[in-house]
CSV table of N, CA and C in Angstrom, one decimal:
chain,number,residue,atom,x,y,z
A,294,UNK,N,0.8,-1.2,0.0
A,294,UNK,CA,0.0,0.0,0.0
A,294,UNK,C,0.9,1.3,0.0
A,295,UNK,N,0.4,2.1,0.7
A,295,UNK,CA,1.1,3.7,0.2
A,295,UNK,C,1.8,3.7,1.2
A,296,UNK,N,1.9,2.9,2.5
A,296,UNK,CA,2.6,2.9,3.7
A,296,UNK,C,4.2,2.5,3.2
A,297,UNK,N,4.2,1.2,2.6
A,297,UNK,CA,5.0,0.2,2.4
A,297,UNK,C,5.7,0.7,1.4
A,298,UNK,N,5.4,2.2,0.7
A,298,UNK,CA,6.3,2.8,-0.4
A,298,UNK,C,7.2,3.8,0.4
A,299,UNK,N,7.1,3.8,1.5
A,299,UNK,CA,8.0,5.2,2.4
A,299,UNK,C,8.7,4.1,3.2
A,300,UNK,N,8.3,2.8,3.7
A,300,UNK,CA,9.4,1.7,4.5
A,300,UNK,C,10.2,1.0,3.8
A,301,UNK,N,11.3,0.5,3.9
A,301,UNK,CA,12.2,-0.9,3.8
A,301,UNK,C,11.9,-2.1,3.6
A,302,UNK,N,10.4,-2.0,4.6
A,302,UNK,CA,10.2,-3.5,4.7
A,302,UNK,C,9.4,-3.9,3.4
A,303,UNK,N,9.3,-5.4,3.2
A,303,UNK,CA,8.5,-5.7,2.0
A,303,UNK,C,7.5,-5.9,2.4
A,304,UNK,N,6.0,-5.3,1.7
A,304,UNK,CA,4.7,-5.5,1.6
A,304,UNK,C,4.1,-6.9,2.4
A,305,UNK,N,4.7,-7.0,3.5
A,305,UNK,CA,4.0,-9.0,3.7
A,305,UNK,C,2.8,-8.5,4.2
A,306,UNK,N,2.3,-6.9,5.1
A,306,UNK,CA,1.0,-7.3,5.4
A,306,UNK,C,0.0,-7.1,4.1
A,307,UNK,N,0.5,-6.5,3.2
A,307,UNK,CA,-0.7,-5.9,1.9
A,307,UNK,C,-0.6,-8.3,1.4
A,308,UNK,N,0.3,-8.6,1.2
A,308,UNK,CA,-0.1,-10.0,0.8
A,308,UNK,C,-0.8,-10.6,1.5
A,309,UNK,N,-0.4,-10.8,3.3
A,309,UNK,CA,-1.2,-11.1,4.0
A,309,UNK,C,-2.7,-11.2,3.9
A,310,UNK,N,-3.1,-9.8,3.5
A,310,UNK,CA,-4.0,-9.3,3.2
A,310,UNK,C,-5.0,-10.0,2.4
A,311,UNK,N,-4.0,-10.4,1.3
A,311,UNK,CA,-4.5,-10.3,-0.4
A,311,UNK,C,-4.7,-12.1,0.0
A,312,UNK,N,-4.1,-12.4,0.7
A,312,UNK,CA,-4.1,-13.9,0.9
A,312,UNK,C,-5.6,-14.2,1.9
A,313,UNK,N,-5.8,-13.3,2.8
A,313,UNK,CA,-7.0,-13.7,4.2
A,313,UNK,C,-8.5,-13.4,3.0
A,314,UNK,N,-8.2,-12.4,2.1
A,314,UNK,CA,-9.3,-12.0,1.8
A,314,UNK,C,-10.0,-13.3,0.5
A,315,UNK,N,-8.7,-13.2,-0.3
A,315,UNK,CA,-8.8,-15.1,-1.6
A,315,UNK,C,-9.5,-16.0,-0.5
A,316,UNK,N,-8.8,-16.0,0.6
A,316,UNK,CA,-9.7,-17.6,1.3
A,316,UNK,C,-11.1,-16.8,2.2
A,317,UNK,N,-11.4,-15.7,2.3
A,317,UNK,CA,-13.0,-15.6,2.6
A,317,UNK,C,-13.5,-15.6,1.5
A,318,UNK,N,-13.1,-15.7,0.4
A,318,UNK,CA,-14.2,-15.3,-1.0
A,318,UNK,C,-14.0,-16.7,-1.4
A,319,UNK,N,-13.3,-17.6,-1.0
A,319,UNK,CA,-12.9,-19.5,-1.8
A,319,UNK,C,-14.2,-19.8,-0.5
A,320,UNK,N,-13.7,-19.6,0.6
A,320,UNK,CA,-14.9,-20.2,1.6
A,320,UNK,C,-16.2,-20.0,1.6
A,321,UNK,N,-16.2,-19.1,1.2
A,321,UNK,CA,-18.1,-18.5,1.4
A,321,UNK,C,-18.3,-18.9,-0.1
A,322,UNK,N,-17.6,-19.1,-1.3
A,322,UNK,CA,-18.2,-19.4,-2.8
A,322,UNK,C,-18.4,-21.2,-1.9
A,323,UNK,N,-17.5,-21.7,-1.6
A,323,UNK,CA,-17.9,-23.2,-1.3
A,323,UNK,C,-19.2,-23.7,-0.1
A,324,UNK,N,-18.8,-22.6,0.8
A,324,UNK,CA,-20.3,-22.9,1.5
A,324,UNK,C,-21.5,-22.7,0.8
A,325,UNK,N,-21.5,-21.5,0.1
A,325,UNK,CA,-23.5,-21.5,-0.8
A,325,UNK,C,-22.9,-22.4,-1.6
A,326,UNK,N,-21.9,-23.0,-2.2
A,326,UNK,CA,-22.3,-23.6,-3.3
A,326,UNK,C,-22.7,-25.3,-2.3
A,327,UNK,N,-22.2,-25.3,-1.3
A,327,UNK,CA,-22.7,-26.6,-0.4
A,327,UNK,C,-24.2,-26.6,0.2
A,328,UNK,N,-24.4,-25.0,0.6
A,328,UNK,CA,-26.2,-24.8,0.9
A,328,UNK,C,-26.8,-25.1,-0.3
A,329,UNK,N,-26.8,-24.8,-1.4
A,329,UNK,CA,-27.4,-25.1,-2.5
A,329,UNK,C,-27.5,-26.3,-3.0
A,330,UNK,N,-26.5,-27.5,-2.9
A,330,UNK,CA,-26.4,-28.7,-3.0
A,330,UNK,C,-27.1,-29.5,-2.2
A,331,UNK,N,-27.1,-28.9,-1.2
A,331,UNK,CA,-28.2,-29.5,-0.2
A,331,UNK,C,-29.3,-29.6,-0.2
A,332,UNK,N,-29.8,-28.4,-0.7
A,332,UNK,CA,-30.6,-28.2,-0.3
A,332,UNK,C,-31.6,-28.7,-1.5
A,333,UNK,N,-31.2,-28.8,-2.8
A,333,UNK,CA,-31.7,-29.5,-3.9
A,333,UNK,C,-31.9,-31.1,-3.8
């Protein structure tokens, strides 16, 4: 982010990030796609 362009250190929390948020959008796509399989 705009932080991590004024520090040294490398971006791990903007990946972190980018990493927590892929697995809430993989989890919640696989749970409705599991409510819906059920539920048919």
């Amino acid at each position: 982010g705009i932080r991590s362009a004024t520090e040294e250190e490398p971006p791990n929390d903007d990946l972190y990030l980018g990493v927590v948020l892929s697995a809430v959008v993989i989890i919640t796509g696989c749970f409705s796609y599991y409510q819906e399989a059920k539920s048919s």
